[in-house]
mmCIF file of C-alpha atoms in Angstrom:
data_model
loop_
_atom_site.group_PDB
_atom_site.id
_atom_site.type_symbol
_atom_site.label_atom_id
_atom_site.label_comp_id
_atom_site.label_asym_id
_atom_site.label_seq_id
_atom_site.Cartn_x
_atom_site.Cartn_y
_atom_site.Cartn_z
ATOM 1 C CA MET L 1 -23.075 6.875 -24.828
ATOM 2 C CA ALA L 2 -26.753 5.962 -24.627
ATOM 3 C CA ALA L 3 -27.603 2.799 -22.708
ATOM 4 C CA SER L 4 -29.106 1.333 -25.886
ATOM 5 C CA ASP L 5 -25.748 1.723 -27.631
ATOM 6 C CA ARG L 6 -23.769 -0.285 -25.074
ATOM 7 C CA GLY L 7 -22.374 -3.495 -26.461
ATOM 8 C CA ARG L 8 -22.839 -2.701 -30.137
ATOM 9 C CA ARG L 9 -19.114 -3.254 -30.670
ATOM 10 C CA ALA L 10 -16.810 -5.965 -29.388
ATOM 11 C CA TYR L 11 -13.064 -5.411 -29.104
ATOM 12 C CA ILE L 12 -10.810 -8.448 -29.256
ATOM 13 C CA GLY L 13 -7.244 -8.373 -27.945
ATOM 14 C CA SER L 14 -4.627 -10.836 -29.166
ATOM 15 C CA PHE L 15 -0.959 -11.778 -29.076
ATOM 16 C CA THR L 16 0.727 -10.302 -32.145
ATOM 17 C CA ALA L 17 3.862 -12.328 -31.308
ATOM 18 C CA ALA L 18 1.801 -15.488 -31.931
ATOM 19 C CA GLY L 19 0.184 -14.304 -35.165
ATOM 20 C CA GLY L 20 -2.637 -12.244 -33.669
ATOM 21 C CA LEU L 21 -4.046 -9.235 -35.491
ATOM 22 C CA GLY L 22 -3.610 -6.964 -32.478
ATOM 23 C CA LEU L 23 -6.811 -5.130 -31.627
ATOM 24 C CA THR L 24 -9.848 -6.243 -33.658
ATOM 25 C CA THR L 25 -13.210 -4.476 -33.772
ATOM 26 C CA ALA L 26 -16.367 -6.506 -34.429
ATOM 27 C CA ALA L 27 -20.033 -5.608 -34.742
ATOM 28 C CA VAL L 28 -22.366 -7.429 -32.340
ATOM 29 C CA HIS L 29 -25.729 -8.604 -33.657
ATOM 30 C CA PRO L 30 -28.323 -7.342 -31.156
ATOM 31 C CA GLY L 31 -30.424 -10.486 -31.348
ATOM 32 C CA THR L 32 -28.089 -13.442 -31.799
ATOM 33 C CA GLY L 33 -24.902 -11.970 -30.327
ATOM 34 C CA ALA L 34 -23.012 -12.971 -33.485
ATOM 35 C CA LEU L 35 -19.752 -11.156 -34.204
ATOM 36 C CA THR L 36 -18.800 -9.644 -37.566
ATOM 37 C CA PRO L 37 -15.171 -8.419 -37.752
ATOM 38 C CA LEU L 38 -14.844 -4.880 -39.091
ATOM 39 C CA HIS L 39 -11.161 -3.942 -38.848
ATOM 40 C CA SER L 40 -7.930 -4.580 -36.962
ATOM 41 C CA THR L 41 -4.828 -2.662 -35.929
ATOM 42 C CA ASP L 42 -1.480 -4.025 -34.798
ATOM 43 C CA VAL L 43 -0.044 -0.659 -33.740
ATOM 44 C CA LEU L 44 0.472 -2.022 -30.194
ATOM 45 C CA PRO L 45 2.353 -5.300 -29.613
ATOM 46 C CA ASN L 46 0.464 -8.008 -27.712
ATOM 47 C CA PRO L 47 -2.622 -6.046 -26.580
ATOM 48 C CA SER L 48 -3.634 -9.000 -24.420
ATOM 49 C CA TYR L 49 -6.117 -7.255 -22.136
ATOM 50 C CA LEU L 50 -8.457 -4.327 -22.739
ATOM 51 C CA ALA L 51 -10.680 -1.993 -20.718
ATOM 52 C CA PRO L 52 -13.145 0.585 -22.121
ATOM 53 C CA SER L 53 -13.763 3.855 -20.334
ATOM 54 C CA PRO L 54 -17.172 4.086 -18.605
ATOM 55 C CA ASP L 55 -18.395 6.678 -21.137
ATOM 56 C CA GLY L 56 -17.403 4.481 -24.092
ATOM 57 C CA ARG L 57 -15.132 7.133 -25.631
ATOM 58 C CA PHE L 58 -11.808 5.446 -25.009
ATOM 59 C CA LEU L 59 -10.264 2.002 -24.908
ATOM 60 C CA TYR L 60 -7.171 1.106 -22.903
ATOM 61 C CA ALA L 61 -4.820 -1.803 -23.535
ATOM 62 C CA VAL L 62 -1.776 -3.361 -21.950
ATOM 63 C CA SER L 63 1.130 -4.439 -24.106
ATOM 64 C CA GLU L 64 2.104 -7.780 -22.572
ATOM 65 C CA THR L 65 5.841 -7.646 -23.222
ATOM 66 C CA PRO L 66 8.935 -7.747 -20.972
ATOM 67 C CA ASP L 67 9.119 -3.939 -21.247
ATOM 68 C CA GLY L 68 5.447 -3.541 -20.443
ATOM 69 C CA THR L 69 3.457 -0.532 -21.584
ATOM 70 C CA ALA L 70 -0.154 0.651 -21.696
ATOM 71 C CA ALA L 71 -1.879 2.668 -24.396
ATOM 72 C CA ALA L 72 -5.038 4.712 -24.891
ATOM 73 C CA PHE L 73 -7.227 4.569 -27.990
ATOM 74 C CA ALA L 74 -10.084 6.826 -29.062
ATOM 75 C CA LEU L 75 -13.114 4.816 -30.178
ATOM 76 C CA THR L 76 -14.186 6.228 -33.534
ATOM 77 C CA PRO L 77 -16.608 4.980 -36.228
ATOM 78 C CA GLN L 78 -13.512 3.972 -38.219
ATOM 79 C CA GLY L 79 -12.151 1.904 -35.318
ATOM 80 C CA PRO L 80 -9.797 2.494 -32.376
ATOM 81 C CA ARG L 81 -7.265 5.273 -32.974
ATOM 82 C CA LEU L 82 -4.075 5.381 -30.920
ATOM 83 C CA LEU L 83 -4.082 8.681 -29.049
ATOM 84 C CA ALA L 84 -0.391 8.867 -28.148
ATOM 85 C CA PRO L 85 2.669 6.621 -27.852
ATOM 86 C CA ALA L 86 2.337 3.828 -25.293
ATOM 87 C CA VAL L 87 3.497 4.667 -21.772
ATOM 88 C CA PRO L 88 5.788 2.375 -19.708
ATOM 89 C CA VAL L 89 4.168 0.763 -16.684
ATOM 90 C CA ASP L 90 7.581 0.010 -15.138
ATOM 91 C CA GLY L 91 6.591 -3.633 -14.823
ATOM 92 C CA ALA L 92 7.123 -6.761 -16.900
ATOM 93 C CA ASP L 93 4.364 -8.501 -18.844
ATOM 94 C CA PRO L 94 1.241 -6.618 -17.730
ATOM 95 C CA THR L 95 -1.713 -9.004 -18.044
ATOM 96 C CA HIS L 96 -4.684 -7.009 -16.747
ATOM 97 C CA LEU L 97 -5.829 -3.427 -16.248
ATOM 98 C CA THR L 98 -8.640 -1.372 -14.808
ATOM 99 C CA LEU L 99 -9.661 2.274 -14.416
ATOM 100 C CA ALA L 100 -10.024 3.808 -10.952
ATOM 101 C CA ASP L 101 -10.041 7.335 -9.537
ATOM 102 C CA GLY L 102 -8.609 9.002 -12.623
ATOM 103 C CA HIS L 103 -5.877 6.409 -13.071
ATOM 104 C CA LEU L 104 -5.133 3.341 -15.140
ATOM 105 C CA VAL L 105 -3.982 0.443 -12.967
ATOM 106 C CA THR L 106 -2.140 -2.593 -14.371
ATOM 107 C CA ALA L 107 -1.254 -5.998 -12.915
ATOM 108 C CA ASN L 108 2.260 -6.944 -14.037
ATOM 109 C CA TYR L 109 2.695 -10.708 -14.038
ATOM 110 C CA SER L 110 6.425 -11.317 -14.418
ATOM 111 C CA SER L 111 7.558 -8.510 -12.111
ATOM 112 C CA GLY L 112 4.853 -9.249 -9.528
ATOM 113 C CA SER L 113 3.719 -5.663 -9.186
ATOM 114 C CA VAL L 114 0.803 -3.290 -9.706
ATOM 115 C CA SER L 115 1.289 0.063 -11.471
ATOM 116 C CA THR L 116 -0.789 3.233 -11.673
ATOM 117 C CA LEU L 117 -0.722 5.793 -14.502
ATOM 118 C CA PRO L 118 -2.643 9.096 -14.462
ATOM 119 C CA VAL L 119 -5.339 9.518 -17.122
ATOM 120 C CA ARG L 120 -5.690 13.029 -18.552
ATOM 121 C CA ALA L 121 -9.039 14.642 -19.349
ATOM 122 C CA ASP L 122 -8.473 13.950 -23.069
ATOM 123 C CA GLY L 123 -8.115 10.224 -22.346
ATOM 124 C CA THR L 124 -4.354 10.049 -22.823
ATOM 125 C CA LEU L 125 -1.992 8.436 -20.329
ATOM 126 C CA THR L 126 0.967 10.046 -18.663
ATOM 127 C CA GLY L 127 3.826 8.802 -16.495
ATOM 128 C CA PRO L 128 5.914 7.994 -14.729
ATOM 129 C CA ALA L 129 4.135 5.004 -13.256
ATOM 130 C CA THR L 130 3.789 4.562 -9.521
ATOM 131 C CA VAL L 131 4.556 0.943 -8.662
ATOM 132 C CA LEU L 132 3.459 -1.253 -5.753
ATOM 133 C CA ALA L 133 5.703 -4.337 -5.599
ATOM 134 C CA HIS L 134 4.317 -7.580 -4.196
ATOM 135 C CA ARG L 135 6.409 -9.881 -2.029
ATOM 136 C CA GLY L 136 6.328 -13.619 -1.364
ATOM 137 C CA GLY L 137 5.954 -16.925 -3.172
ATOM 138 C CA GLY L 138 4.196 -20.279 -3.060
ATOM 139 C CA PRO L 139 4.839 -24.021 -2.939
ATOM 140 C CA GLN L 140 4.812 -24.713 -6.702
ATOM 141 C CA ALA L 141 8.421 -23.894 -7.543
ATOM 142 C CA ASP L 142 7.933 -23.687 -11.301
ATOM 143 C CA ARG L 143 5.080 -21.160 -11.118
ATOM 144 C CA GLN L 144 5.328 -19.599 -7.658
ATOM 145 C CA GLU L 145 9.009 -18.771 -7.249
ATOM 146 C CA GLY L 146 7.939 -15.189 -6.594
ATOM 147 C CA PRO L 147 4.935 -12.874 -6.842
ATOM 148 C CA HIS L 148 2.873 -12.851 -10.046
ATOM 149 C CA ALA L 149 0.133 -10.233 -10.007
ATOM 150 C CA HIS L 150 -2.441 -11.424 -12.528
ATOM 151 C CA ALA L 151 -5.491 -9.180 -12.088
ATOM 152 C CA VAL L 152 -6.495 -5.923 -10.440
ATOM 153 C CA LEU L 153 -10.034 -4.569 -10.170
ATOM 154 C CA PRO L 154 -12.146 -2.217 -8.049
ATOM 155 C CA ASP L 155 -14.702 -3.542 -5.590
ATOM 156 C CA PRO L 156 -18.367 -2.578 -6.164
ATOM 157 C CA SER L 157 -18.192 0.224 -3.595
ATOM 158 C CA GLY L 158 -15.280 1.893 -5.391
ATOM 159 C CA ARG L 159 -13.368 2.215 -2.113
ATOM 160 C CA TRP L 160 -10.824 -0.523 -2.751
ATOM 161 C CA LEU L 161 -8.731 -2.116 -5.460
ATOM 162 C CA LEU L 162 -8.152 -5.857 -5.212
ATOM 163 C CA SER L 163 -4.937 -7.332 -6.587
ATOM 164 C CA VAL L 164 -4.965 -11.078 -7.296
ATOM 165 C CA ASP L 165 -1.537 -12.749 -7.107
ATOM 166 C CA LEU L 166 -0.975 -16.225 -8.542
ATOM 167 C CA GLY L 167 2.544 -16.467 -7.136
ATOM 168 C CA THR L 168 1.747 -15.688 -3.506
ATOM 169 C CA ASP L 169 -1.647 -17.437 -3.242
ATOM 170 C CA SER L 170 -3.205 -14.222 -1.994
ATOM 171 C CA VAL L 171 -5.495 -11.303 -2.729
ATOM 172 C CA ARG L 172 -4.486 -7.834 -1.557
ATOM 173 C CA SER L 173 -7.040 -5.154 -0.711
ATOM 174 C CA CYS L 174 -5.483 -1.813 -1.600
ATOM 175 C CA ALA L 175 -6.325 1.848 -1.179
ATOM 176 C CA LEU L 176 -5.590 4.328 -3.967
ATOM 177 C CA ALA L 177 -4.789 7.872 -2.888
ATOM 178 C CA GLY L 178 -3.138 10.502 -5.053
ATOM 179 C CA GLY L 179 -2.142 7.871 -7.580
ATOM 180 C CA THR L 180 -0.328 5.731 -5.001
ATOM 181 C CA LEU L 181 -1.499 2.262 -4.003
ATOM 182 C CA SER L 182 -1.026 0.964 -0.474
ATOM 183 C CA VAL L 183 -1.880 -2.485 0.876
ATOM 184 C CA HIS L 184 -4.682 -2.400 3.428
ATOM 185 C CA ALA L 185 -5.041 -6.157 3.962
ATOM 186 C CA GLU L 186 -3.799 -9.398 2.432
ATOM 187 C CA THR L 187 -5.958 -12.524 2.326
ATOM 188 C CA ARG L 188 -4.111 -15.824 2.120
ATOM 189 C CA LEU L 189 -5.732 -18.580 0.096
ATOM 190 C CA ARG L 190 -4.899 -22.268 0.022
ATOM 191 C CA PRO L 191 -1.180 -22.793 -0.737
ATOM 192 C CA GLY L 192 -0.645 -23.874 -4.329
ATOM 193 C CA SER L 193 -4.079 -22.825 -5.551
ATOM 194 C CA GLY L 194 -2.673 -20.021 -7.728
ATOM 195 C CA PRO L 195 -5.422 -17.373 -7.738
ATOM 196 C CA ARG L 196 -5.698 -15.701 -11.148
ATOM 197 C CA HIS L 197 -8.872 -13.601 -11.417
ATOM 198 C CA LEU L 198 -11.771 -12.457 -9.247
ATOM 199 C CA ALA L 199 -15.405 -11.489 -9.821
ATOM 200 C CA PHE L 200 -17.990 -9.969 -7.487
ATOM 201 C CA HIS L 201 -21.601 -10.922 -6.920
ATOM 202 C CA PRO L 202 -24.021 -8.147 -8.018
ATOM 203 C CA HIS L 203 -25.016 -7.642 -4.371
ATOM 204 C CA GLY L 204 -21.392 -6.763 -3.590
ATOM 205 C CA ASP L 205 -21.110 -9.003 -0.529
ATOM 206 C CA ARG L 206 -19.498 -12.050 -2.154
ATOM 207 C CA ALA L 207 -16.424 -12.492 -4.302
ATOM 208 C CA TYR L 208 -15.362 -15.511 -6.338
ATOM 209 C CA VAL L 209 -11.629 -16.092 -6.786
ATOM 210 C CA LEU L 210 -10.703 -18.242 -9.775
ATOM 211 C CA ASN L 211 -7.670 -20.447 -9.173
ATOM 212 C CA GLU L 212 -5.387 -21.393 -12.065
ATOM 213 C CA LEU L 213 -3.004 -23.943 -10.554
ATOM 214 C CA ASP L 214 -5.807 -26.078 -9.112
ATOM 215 C CA PRO L 215 -9.100 -25.942 -11.065
ATOM 216 C CA THR L 216 -11.259 -24.460 -8.319
ATOM 217 C CA VAL L 217 -13.100 -21.301 -7.373
ATOM 218 C CA THR L 218 -12.890 -19.942 -3.838
ATOM 219 C CA VAL L 219 -16.089 -18.352 -2.546
ATOM 220 C CA CYS L 220 -15.345 -15.387 -0.258
ATOM 221 C CA ARG L 221 -17.292 -12.949 1.860
ATOM 222 C CA TRP L 222 -16.489 -9.320 1.022
ATOM 223 C CA ASP L 223 -16.908 -6.472 3.518
ATOM 224 C CA ALA L 224 -16.588 -3.124 1.741
ATOM 225 C CA GLY L 225 -16.666 -1.281 5.044
ATOM 226 C CA THR L 226 -13.511 -2.901 6.363
ATOM 227 C CA GLY L 227 -11.903 -4.020 3.104
ATOM 228 C CA ALA L 228 -11.850 -7.609 4.377
ATOM 229 C CA LEU L 229 -12.018 -10.663 2.111
ATOM 230 C CA THR L 230 -12.853 -13.898 3.981
ATOM 231 C CA PRO L 231 -12.611 -17.318 2.269
ATOM 232 C CA LEU L 232 -15.679 -19.508 2.869
ATOM 233 C CA GLY L 233 -15.078 -22.604 0.736
ATOM 234 C CA GLU L 234 -13.937 -24.020 -2.595
ATOM 235 C CA THR L 235 -15.746 -25.575 -5.534
ATOM 236 C CA ARG L 236 -14.073 -27.757 -8.142
ATOM 237 C CA LEU L 237 -14.607 -26.727 -11.757
ATOM 238 C CA LEU L 238 -14.387 -30.155 -13.431
ATOM 239 C CA PRO L 239 -16.557 -33.257 -13.321
ATOM 240 C CA ASP L 240 -15.294 -36.366 -11.531
ATOM 241 C CA GLY L 241 -12.591 -38.143 -13.487
ATOM 242 C CA ALA L 242 -11.556 -35.149 -15.590
ATOM 243 C CA ASP L 243 -7.858 -34.379 -16.115
ATOM 244 C CA GLU L 244 -7.252 -31.763 -13.432
ATOM 245 C CA ALA L 245 -3.442 -31.853 -13.794
ATOM 246 C CA HIS L 246 -3.630 -30.354 -17.286
ATOM 247 C CA THR L 247 -6.491 -27.904 -16.730
ATOM 248 C CA PHE L 248 -5.763 -24.242 -16.015
ATOM 249 C CA PRO L 249 -8.833 -22.012 -15.464
ATOM 250 C CA SER L 250 -8.507 -18.515 -16.908
ATOM 251 C CA GLU L 251 -11.583 -16.370 -16.210
ATOM 252 C CA LEU L 252 -14.875 -16.313 -14.328
ATOM 253 C CA VAL L 253 -17.930 -14.095 -14.834
ATOM 254 C CA VAL L 254 -21.144 -13.774 -12.833
ATOM 255 C CA SER L 255 -24.645 -13.417 -14.285
ATOM 256 C CA LEU L 256 -26.388 -10.068 -13.928
ATOM 257 C CA ASP L 257 -28.947 -11.561 -11.539
ATOM 258 C CA GLY L 258 -26.287 -13.286 -9.429
ATOM 259 C CA ARG L 259 -27.767 -16.783 -9.839
ATOM 260 C CA PHE L 260 -25.004 -18.259 -11.988
ATOM 261 C CA ALA L 261 -21.325 -17.988 -12.768
ATOM 262 C CA TRP L 262 -19.274 -19.394 -15.626
ATOM 263 C CA ALA L 263 -15.581 -20.264 -15.651
ATOM 264 C CA ALA L 264 -13.319 -20.988 -18.616
ATOM 265 C CA ASN L 265 -11.164 -24.124 -18.313
ATOM 266 C CA ARG L 266 -8.055 -24.184 -20.506
ATOM 267 C CA GLY L 267 -6.877 -27.728 -21.264
ATOM 268 C CA HIS L 268 -10.261 -29.272 -20.517
ATOM 269 C CA ASP L 269 -11.499 -26.704 -23.066
ATOM 270 C CA SER L 270 -14.814 -26.210 -21.349
ATOM 271 C CA LEU L 271 -17.031 -23.697 -19.641
ATOM 272 C CA ALA L 272 -17.986 -24.652 -16.101
ATOM 273 C CA VAL L 273 -21.545 -23.679 -15.163
ATOM 274 C CA LEU L 274 -21.961 -22.792 -11.478
ATOM 275 C CA SER L 275 -25.121 -22.229 -9.467
ATOM 276 C CA LEU L 276 -24.660 -19.541 -6.795
ATOM 277 C CA ASP L 277 -26.583 -19.581 -3.519
ATOM 278 C CA GLY L 278 -25.394 -17.493 -0.581
ATOM 279 C CA ASP L 279 -22.070 -18.833 0.659
ATOM 280 C CA THR L 280 -21.914 -21.706 -1.835
ATOM 281 C CA ALA L 281 -21.171 -22.295 -5.501
ATOM 282 C CA THR L 282 -22.218 -25.630 -7.001
ATOM 283 C CA LEU L 283 -20.920 -27.085 -10.260
ATOM 284 C CA VAL L 284 -23.923 -27.821 -12.484
ATOM 285 C CA THR L 285 -22.101 -29.106 -15.563
ATOM 286 C CA THR L 286 -19.431 -28.264 -18.105
ATOM 287 C CA VAL L 287 -19.963 -27.549 -21.810
ATOM 288 C CA PRO L 288 -17.377 -27.402 -24.629
ATOM 289 C CA CYS L 289 -15.881 -23.941 -25.113
ATOM 290 C CA GLY L 290 -16.079 -24.197 -28.923
ATOM 291 C CA GLY L 291 -12.317 -24.112 -29.441
ATOM 292 C CA HIS L 292 -8.975 -24.743 -27.768
ATOM 293 C CA TRP L 293 -7.474 -22.975 -24.751
ATOM 294 C CA PRO L 294 -10.124 -20.412 -23.720
ATOM 295 C CA ARG L 295 -7.985 -17.614 -22.304
ATOM 296 C CA ASP L 296 -10.853 -15.232 -21.615
ATOM 297 C CA LEU L 297 -14.584 -15.350 -21.007
ATOM 298 C CA ALA L 298 -16.819 -12.293 -21.297
ATOM 299 C CA LEU L 299 -20.488 -11.602 -20.634
ATOM 300 C CA HIS L 300 -22.238 -9.147 -22.948
ATOM 301 C CA PRO L 301 -23.828 -6.135 -21.170
ATOM 302 C CA ASP L 302 -27.274 -7.517 -21.998
ATOM 303 C CA GLY L 303 -26.478 -10.606 -19.911
ATOM 304 C CA ARG L 304 -27.750 -12.940 -22.616
ATOM 305 C CA HIS L 305 -24.554 -13.892 -24.417
ATOM 306 C CA LEU L 306 -21.173 -15.304 -23.383
ATOM 307 C CA TYR L 307 -17.971 -15.068 -25.439
ATOM 308 C CA ALA L 308 -14.953 -17.372 -25.144
ATOM 309 C CA ALA L 309 -11.642 -16.152 -26.579
ATOM 310 C CA ASN L 310 -9.970 -19.410 -27.611
ATOM 311 C CA GLU L 311 -6.309 -18.537 -27.872
ATOM 312 C CA ARG L 312 -4.796 -21.642 -29.443
ATOM 313 C CA SER L 313 -7.557 -22.433 -31.926
ATOM 314 C CA GLY L 314 -7.651 -18.746 -32.886
ATOM 315 C CA ASP L 315 -11.327 -17.934 -32.593
ATOM 316 C CA VAL L 316 -14.009 -16.328 -30.457
ATOM 317 C CA THR L 317 -17.119 -18.442 -29.817
ATOM 318 C CA TRP L 318 -20.420 -16.973 -28.673
ATOM 319 C CA PHE L 319 -23.154 -18.630 -26.634
ATOM 320 C CA THR L 320 -26.736 -17.761 -25.744
ATOM 321 C CA VAL L 321 -27.442 -18.277 -22.045
ATOM 322 C CA ASP L 322 -30.679 -19.919 -20.859
ATOM 323 C CA PRO L 323 -31.851 -17.521 -18.112
ATOM 324 C CA ALA L 324 -33.619 -20.315 -16.219
ATOM 325 C CA THR L 325 -30.798 -22.867 -16.126
ATOM 326 C CA GLY L 326 -27.679 -20.833 -16.851
ATOM 327 C CA LEU L 327 -26.698 -23.299 -19.578
ATOM 328 C CA PRO L 328 -24.822 -21.760 -22.552
ATOM 329 C CA ASP L 329 -25.891 -22.812 -26.047
ATOM 330 C CA ARG L 330 -23.248 -22.372 -28.749
ATOM 331 C CA GLY L 331 -24.269 -19.938 -31.452
ATOM 332 C CA GLY L 332 -21.199 -19.681 -33.662
ATOM 333 C CA SER L 333 -17.636 -18.475 -33.852
ATOM 334 C CA VAL L 334 -15.413 -16.055 -35.702
ATOM 335 C CA GLU L 335 -11.733 -16.341 -36.598
ATOM 336 C CA ALA L 336 -9.449 -14.392 -34.246
ATOM 337 C CA PRO L 337 -5.836 -15.634 -34.228
ATOM 338 C CA ALA L 338 -4.216 -15.817 -30.770
ATOM 339 C CA ALA L 339 -7.305 -14.276 -29.165
ATOM 340 C CA SER L 340 -6.791 -13.264 -25.538
ATOM 341 C CA CYS L 341 -9.582 -10.921 -24.458
ATOM 342 C CA VAL L 342 -13.053 -9.657 -25.394
ATOM 343 C CA VAL L 343 -14.682 -6.461 -24.111
ATOM 344 C CA PHE L 344 -17.708 -4.409 -25.204
ATOM 345 C CA ALA L 345 -18.411 -0.719 -25.680
#
């Protein structure tokens, strides 16, 4: 795919069990960032999280169900085409996935594990899955009775995979060899914080862990040479006086120049704007997310537009980002029932 073609299509995942359309394809206006839905397919139940292949030929999705699976789609002019039947991940309720070293890797929330599936040259998946089970728990009995892997992603060097676990208040640095994951190091975060997702600074030396159970982001130093993640401090994601008890952050993304980050706050229904400077992240302000319960937040490859997938109001809202201030300006929205994820290819 030519660089100029990147981001011409958006792919929206949703919960079919809650009335979602499954996997929706939308055209992206190159100037305004506006979305125009083109077609949808519900061939896979609850495709809640998506990941395109680097060459833009394929799209991968988890099926967030108790008998979790993952599926591969070919991206065609007529829309995503399921390549083969979905493959079991041998984990319950996979919520996140990534591609690494010829494998698809999923974070399985309810079973508290991370699974790897080989990817064939034709883009299809094969099993059986190799599973790395997490162990442990946290102080919040209703949410941290055991491990809950919520995200898994490669570090910028490509040497490590980081698994973020809400249930154990920790991030695991893992090595992937021959399709098998092994834990290299485990970083403990503040008990009860409930880490959910993680994003890296473009320089690759800082990581920002988004916490769901307490609306904060933990700034960390990242050493790709040793695979060590070191917490440096926390920043709250809500203004003084806001209802923190009923706010559950979902996703954080970093600007292409590394000056800003944005976090989606479910409950408060806002986007937190953060200014990044070395070891610190400072809350600048919050702006309305344009809907209710923003489950995902995505930055377009051009760096100029943000997209909030508002699960409970059933829409995706787009914003134009001011490059000088980092402030998002709402541009519009499109209907997307039970929206859960937005990616671009």
